CSV table of N, CA and C in Angstrom, one decimal:
chain,number,residue,atom,x,y,z
A,1049,UNK,N,57.0,-8.4,15.3
A,1049,UNK,CA,58.1,-9.4,15.0
A,1049,UNK,C,58.7,-9.7,16.4
A,1050,UNK,N,59.0,-11.0,16.6
A,1050,UNK,CA,59.6,-11.4,17.8
A,1050,UNK,C,61.1,-11.1,17.8
A,1051,UNK,N,61.6,-11.2,19.0
A,1051,UNK,CA,63.1,-11.0,19.2
A,1051,UNK,C,63.9,-12.1,18.4
A,1052,UNK,N,63.4,-13.3,18.5
A,1052,UNK,CA,64.0,-14.4,17.8
A,1052,UNK,C,64.1,-14.2,16.3
A,1053,UNK,N,63.0,-13.8,15.8
A,1053,UNK,CA,62.9,-13.5,14.3
A,1053,UNK,C,63.9,-12.4,13.9
A,1054,UNK,N,64.0,-11.4,14.8
A,1054,UNK,CA,64.9,-10.3,14.5
A,1054,UNK,C,66.3,-10.8,14.5
A,1055,UNK,N,66.7,-11.6,15.5
A,1055,UNK,CA,68.0,-12.1,15.6
A,1055,UNK,C,68.4,-13.0,14.4
A,1056,UNK,N,67.4,-13.9,14.0
A,1056,UNK,CA,67.7,-14.8,12.9
A,1056,UNK,C,67.8,-14.0,11.6
A,1057,UNK,N,67.0,-13.0,11.4
A,1057,UNK,CA,67.0,-12.2,10.2
A,1057,UNK,C,68.4,-11.4,10.2
A,1058,UNK,N,68.8,-10.9,11.3
A,1058,UNK,CA,70.1,-10.2,11.4
A,1058,UNK,C,71.2,-11.1,11.1
A,1059,UNK,N,71.2,-12.3,11.6
A,1059,UNK,CA,72.3,-13.3,11.4
A,1059,UNK,C,72.3,-13.7,9.9
A,1060,UNK,N,71.2,-13.9,9.3
A,1060,UNK,CA,71.1,-14.2,7.9
A,1060,UNK,C,71.7,-13.1,7.0
A,1061,UNK,N,71.3,-11.9,7.3
A,1061,UNK,CA,71.8,-10.7,6.6
A,1061,UNK,C,73.3,-10.6,6.7
A,1062,UNK,N,73.8,-10.9,7.9
A,1062,UNK,CA,75.3,-10.8,8.2
A,1062,UNK,C,76.0,-11.9,7.4
A,1063,UNK,N,75.4,-13.1,7.4
A,1063,UNK,CA,75.9,-14.2,6.6
A,1063,UNK,C,76.0,-13.9,5.1
A,1064,UNK,N,74.9,-13.3,4.7
A,1064,UNK,CA,74.8,-12.9,3.2
A,1064,UNK,C,75.9,-11.9,2.9
A,1065,UNK,N,76.2,-10.9,3.8
A,1065,UNK,CA,77.2,-10.0,3.6
A,1065,UNK,C,78.6,-10.6,3.6
A,1066,UNK,N,78.8,-11.6,4.5
A,1066,UNK,CA,80.1,-12.3,4.6
A,1066,UNK,C,80.3,-13.1,3.3
A,1067,UNK,N,79.3,-13.8,2.9
A,1067,UNK,CA,79.4,-14.6,1.6
A,1067,UNK,C,79.7,-13.7,0.4
A,1068,UNK,N,79.1,-12.5,0.4
A,1068,UNK,CA,79.4,-11.6,-0.7
A,1068,UNK,C,80.8,-11.1,-0.7
A,1069,UNK,N,81.4,-10.9,0.5
A,1069,UNK,CA,82.8,-10.5,0.6
A,1069,UNK,C,83.7,-11.7,0.2
A,1070,UNK,N,83.3,-12.9,0.6
A,1070,UNK,CA,84.1,-14.1,0.3
A,1070,UNK,C,84.1,-14.4,-1.2
A,1071,UNK,N,82.9,-14.1,-1.9
A,1071,UNK,CA,82.8,-14.2,-3.3
A,1071,UNK,C,83.9,-13.4,-4.0
A,1072,UNK,N,84.0,-12.1,-3.5
A,1072,UNK,CA,85.0,-11.2,-4.1
A,1072,UNK,C,86.4,-11.8,-4.0
A,1073,UNK,N,86.7,-12.3,-2.8
A,1073,UNK,CA,88.1,-12.9,-2.5
A,1073,UNK,C,88.3,-14.1,-3.5
A,1074,UNK,N,87.3,-14.9,-3.6
A,1074,UNK,CA,87.5,-16.1,-4.5
A,1074,UNK,C,87.6,-15.6,-5.9
A,1075,UNK,N,86.9,-14.6,-6.4
A,1075,UNK,CA,87.1,-14.1,-7.7
A,1075,UNK,C,88.5,-13.6,-8.0
A,1076,UNK,N,89.0,-12.9,-7.0
A,1076,UNK,CA,90.4,-12.4,-7.1
A,1076,UNK,C,91.4,-13.5,-7.2
A,1077,UNK,N,91.2,-14.5,-6.3
A,1077,UNK,CA,92.1,-15.7,-6.3
A,1077,UNK,C,92.0,-16.4,-7.7
A,1078,UNK,N,90.8,-16.5,-8.2
A,1078,UNK,CA,90.7,-17.2,-9.5
A,1078,UNK,C,91.4,-16.4,-10.6
A,1079,UNK,N,91.3,-15.1,-10.6
A,1079,UNK,CA,92.0,-14.3,-11.6
A,1079,UNK,C,93.5,-14.4,-11.4
A,1080,UNK,N,94.0,-14.4,-10.2
A,1080,UNK,CA,95.4,-14.5,-10.0
A,1080,UNK,C,96.0,-15.9,-10.5
A,1081,UNK,N,95.3,-17.0,-10.2
A,1081,UNK,CA,95.8,-18.3,-10.6
A,1081,UNK,C,95.7,-18.4,-12.2
A,1082,UNK,N,94.6,-17.8,-12.8
A,1082,UNK,CA,94.6,-17.8,-14.2
A,1082,UNK,C,95.7,-17.0,-14.8
A,1083,UNK,N,96.0,-15.9,-14.2
A,1083,UNK,CA,97.2,-15.1,-14.7
A,1083,UNK,C,98.5,-15.9,-14.5
A,1084,UNK,N,98.6,-16.5,-13.4
A,1084,UNK,CA,99.9,-17.3,-13.2
A,1084,UNK,C,100.0,-18.4,-14.2
A,1085,UNK,N,98.9,-19.1,-14.5
A,1085,UNK,CA,98.9,-20.2,-15.5
A,1085,UNK,C,99.3,-19.7,-16.8
A,1086,UNK,N,98.8,-18.5,-17.2
A,1086,UNK,CA,99.1,-17.9,-18.5
A,1086,UNK,C,100.5,-17.4,-18.7
A,1087,UNK,N,101.1,-17.0,-17.6
A,1087,UNK,CA,102.4,-16.3,-17.7
A,1087,UNK,C,103.6,-17.1,-17.2
A,1088,UNK,N,103.4,-18.4,-16.9
A,1088,UNK,CA,104.5,-19.2,-16.5
A,1088,UNK,C,104.9,-20.2,-17.5
A,1089,UNK,N,106.1,-20.5,-17.6
A,1089,UNK,CA,106.6,-21.5,-18.6
A,1089,UNK,C,106.9,-22.8,-18.0
A,1090,UNK,N,106.7,-22.9,-16.7
A,1090,UNK,CA,107.0,-24.1,-15.9
A,1090,UNK,C,105.7,-25.0,-15.9
A,1091,UNK,N,105.8,-26.2,-16.5
A,1091,UNK,CA,104.6,-27.1,-16.5
A,1091,UNK,C,104.2,-27.5,-15.1
A,1092,UNK,N,105.1,-27.6,-14.2
A,1092,UNK,CA,104.7,-28.0,-12.8
A,1092,UNK,C,103.9,-26.9,-12.2
A,1093,UNK,N,104.3,-25.7,-12.4
A,1093,UNK,CA,103.5,-24.6,-11.8
A,1093,UNK,C,102.2,-24.4,-12.5
A,1094,UNK,N,102.1,-24.6,-13.8
A,1094,UNK,CA,100.8,-24.6,-14.5
A,1094,UNK,C,99.9,-25.7,-14.0
A,1095,UNK,N,100.4,-26.8,-13.8
A,1095,UNK,CA,99.6,-28.0,-13.3
A,1095,UNK,C,99.1,-27.7,-11.9
A,1096,UNK,N,100.0,-27.1,-11.0
A,1096,UNK,CA,99.6,-26.8,-9.6
A,1096,UNK,C,98.5,-25.7,-9.6
A,1097,UNK,N,98.7,-24.7,-10.4
A,1097,UNK,CA,97.8,-23.6,-10.5
A,1097,UNK,C,96.4,-24.1,-11.0
A,1098,UNK,N,96.5,-25.0,-12.0
A,1098,UNK,CA,95.2,-25.6,-12.5
A,1098,UNK,C,94.5,-26.4,-11.4
A,1099,UNK,N,95.2,-27.1,-10.6
A,1099,UNK,CA,94.6,-27.9,-9.5
A,1099,UNK,C,94.0,-26.9,-8.5
A,1100,UNK,N,94.7,-25.9,-8.1
A,1100,UNK,CA,94.2,-24.9,-7.1
A,1100,UNK,C,93.0,-24.2,-7.7
A,1101,UNK,N,93.1,-23.8,-9.0
A,1101,UNK,CA,92.0,-23.1,-9.6
A,1101,UNK,C,90.7,-24.0,-9.6
A,1102,UNK,N,90.9,-25.3,-9.9
A,1102,UNK,CA,89.7,-26.2,-9.8
A,1102,UNK,C,89.0,-26.1,-8.4
A,1103,UNK,N,89.8,-26.1,-7.4
A,1103,UNK,CA,89.3,-26.1,-6.0
A,1103,UNK,C,88.6,-24.7,-5.8
A,1104,UNK,N,89.3,-23.6,-6.2
A,1104,UNK,CA,88.7,-22.3,-6.0
A,1104,UNK,C,87.3,-22.2,-6.7
A,1105,UNK,N,87.3,-22.8,-7.9
A,1105,UNK,CA,86.0,-22.7,-8.7
A,1105,UNK,C,84.9,-23.5,-8.0
A,1106,UNK,N,85.3,-24.7,-7.4
A,1106,UNK,CA,84.3,-25.5,-6.7
A,1106,UNK,C,83.8,-24.8,-5.5
A,1107,UNK,N,84.7,-24.1,-4.8
A,1107,UNK,CA,84.2,-23.3,-3.6
A,1107,UNK,C,83.4,-22.2,-4.0
A,1108,UNK,N,83.7,-21.5,-5.2
A,1108,UNK,CA,82.9,-20.4,-5.7
A,1108,UNK,C,81.5,-20.9,-6.0
A,1109,UNK,N,81.4,-22.1,-6.6
A,1109,UNK,CA,80.1,-22.6,-6.9
A,1109,UNK,C,79.3,-22.8,-5.6
A,1110,UNK,N,79.9,-23.4,-4.6
A,1110,UNK,CA,79.2,-23.7,-3.4
A,1110,UNK,C,78.8,-22.4,-2.7
A,1111,UNK,N,79.7,-21.4,-2.7
A,1111,UNK,CA,79.3,-20.1,-2.1
A,1111,UNK,C,78.2,-19.4,-2.8
A,1112,UNK,N,78.2,-19.5,-4.2
A,1112,UNK,CA,77.1,-18.9,-5.0
A,1112,UNK,C,75.8,-19.5,-4.6
A,1113,UNK,N,75.8,-20.9,-4.5
A,1113,UNK,CA,74.5,-21.6,-4.1
A,1113,UNK,C,74.0,-21.2,-2.8
A,1114,UNK,N,74.9,-21.1,-1.8
A,1114,UNK,CA,74.5,-20.7,-0.5
A,1114,UNK,C,74.0,-19.2,-0.4
A,1115,UNK,N,74.7,-18.4,-1.1
A,1115,UNK,CA,74.4,-16.9,-1.2
A,1115,UNK,C,73.0,-16.8,-1.8
A,1116,UNK,N,72.7,-17.5,-2.9
A,1116,UNK,CA,71.4,-17.5,-3.6
A,1116,UNK,C,70.3,-18.0,-2.7
A,1117,UNK,N,70.6,-19.1,-2.0
A,1117,UNK,CA,69.6,-19.7,-1.1
A,1117,UNK,C,69.2,-18.7,0.0
A,1118,UNK,N,70.2,-18.1,0.7
A,1118,UNK,CA,70.0,-17.2,1.8
A,1118,UNK,C,69.2,-16.0,1.3
A,1119,UNK,N,69.7,-15.4,0.1
A,1119,UNK,CA,69.1,-14.3,-0.4
A,1119,UNK,C,67.6,-14.5,-0.8
A,1120,UNK,N,67.3,-15.7,-1.3
A,1120,UNK,CA,66.0,-16.1,-1.7
A,1120,UNK,C,65.1,-16.2,-0.4
A,1121,UNK,N,65.6,-16.8,0.6
A,1121,UNK,CA,64.9,-17.0,1.9
A,1121,UNK,C,64.6,-15.7,2.6
A,1122,UNK,N,65.6,-14.8,2.5
A,1122,UNK,CA,65.4,-13.4,3.1
A,1122,UNK,C,64.3,-12.7,2.3
A,1123,UNK,N,64.3,-12.8,1.0
A,1123,UNK,CA,63.3,-12.1,0.2
A,1123,UNK,C,61.9,-12.7,0.5
A,1124,UNK,N,61.8,-14.0,0.7
A,1124,UNK,CA,60.5,-14.6,1.0
A,1124,UNK,C,60.1,-14.1,2.4
A,1125,UNK,N,61.1,-14.1,3.4
A,1125,UNK,CA,60.8,-13.7,4.7
A,1125,UNK,C,60.3,-12.2,4.7
A,1126,UNK,N,60.9,-11.4,4.0
A,1126,UNK,CA,60.5,-10.0,4.0
A,1126,UNK,C,59.1,-9.8,3.4
A,1127,UNK,N,58.8,-10.6,2.4
A,1127,UNK,CA,57.5,-10.5,1.7
A,1127,UNK,C,56.4,-11.0,2.7
A,1128,UNK,N,56.7,-12.2,3.4
A,1128,UNK,CA,55.7,-12.7,4.3
A,1128,UNK,C,55.5,-11.8,5.5
A,1129,UNK,N,56.6,-11.2,5.9
A,1129,UNK,CA,56.5,-10.2,7.1
A,1129,UNK,C,55.6,-9.0,6.7
A,1130,UNK,N,55.8,-8.5,5.5
A,1130,UNK,CA,55.1,-7.4,5.0
A,1130,UNK,C,53.6,-7.8,4.9
A,1131,UNK,N,53.3,-9.0,4.4
A,1131,UNK,CA,51.9,-9.4,4.3
A,1131,UNK,C,51.3,-9.5,5.7
A,1132,UNK,N,52.0,-10.1,6.6
A,1132,UNK,CA,51.5,-10.3,8.0
A,1132,UNK,C,51.2,-8.9,8.6
A,1133,UNK,N,52.2,-8.0,8.4
A,1133,UNK,CA,52.0,-6.7,9.0
A,1133,UNK,C,50.8,-6.0,8.4
A,1134,UNK,N,50.6,-6.1,7.1
A,1134,UNK,CA,49.4,-5.5,6.4
A,1134,UNK,C,48.1,-6.1,6.9
A,1135,UNK,N,48.1,-7.4,7.1
A,1135,UNK,CA,46.9,-8.1,7.5
A,1135,UNK,C,46.6,-7.8,9.0
A,1136,UNK,N,47.6,-7.6,9.8
A,1136,UNK,CA,47.4,-7.4,11.2
A,1136,UNK,C,47.6,-6.0,11.6
A,1137,UNK,N,47.9,-5.1,10.7
A,1137,UNK,CA,48.1,-3.7,10.9
A,1137,UNK,C,49.2,-3.5,12.0
A,1138,UNK,N,50.3,-4.2,11.8
A,1138,UNK,CA,51.4,-4.1,12.8
A,1138,UNK,C,52.3,-2.9,12.4
A,1139,UNK,N,52.7,-2.1,13.3
A,1139,UNK,CA,53.6,-1.0,13.0
A,1139,UNK,C,55.0,-1.5,13.3
A,1140,UNK,N,55.9,-1.2,12.4
A,1140,UNK,CA,57.3,-1.5,12.5
A,1140,UNK,C,58.1,-0.3,13.1
A,1141,UNK,N,59.0,-0.6,14.0
A,1141,UNK,CA,59.7,0.5,14.7
A,1141,UNK,C,60.7,1.1,13.7
């Protein structure tokens, strides 16, 4: 495996980890805004929470898509690398 491939793979795995952490933060934000909407009697606050929740949910959707894409590409990469190493009898450090 080349140095460039190793760096790209490491960056992709780091990005995947960061996206996973960001997903948790977004989920917590979503739960907090749902809670605030349920327990406030002020229509303005409910409306504001609803708008913020819509944005949070859209960002969650985008993060999920990016996470799934990177995860899928890494899985493909790992599979192709294993095939290459098997075919060429390459030893991994």
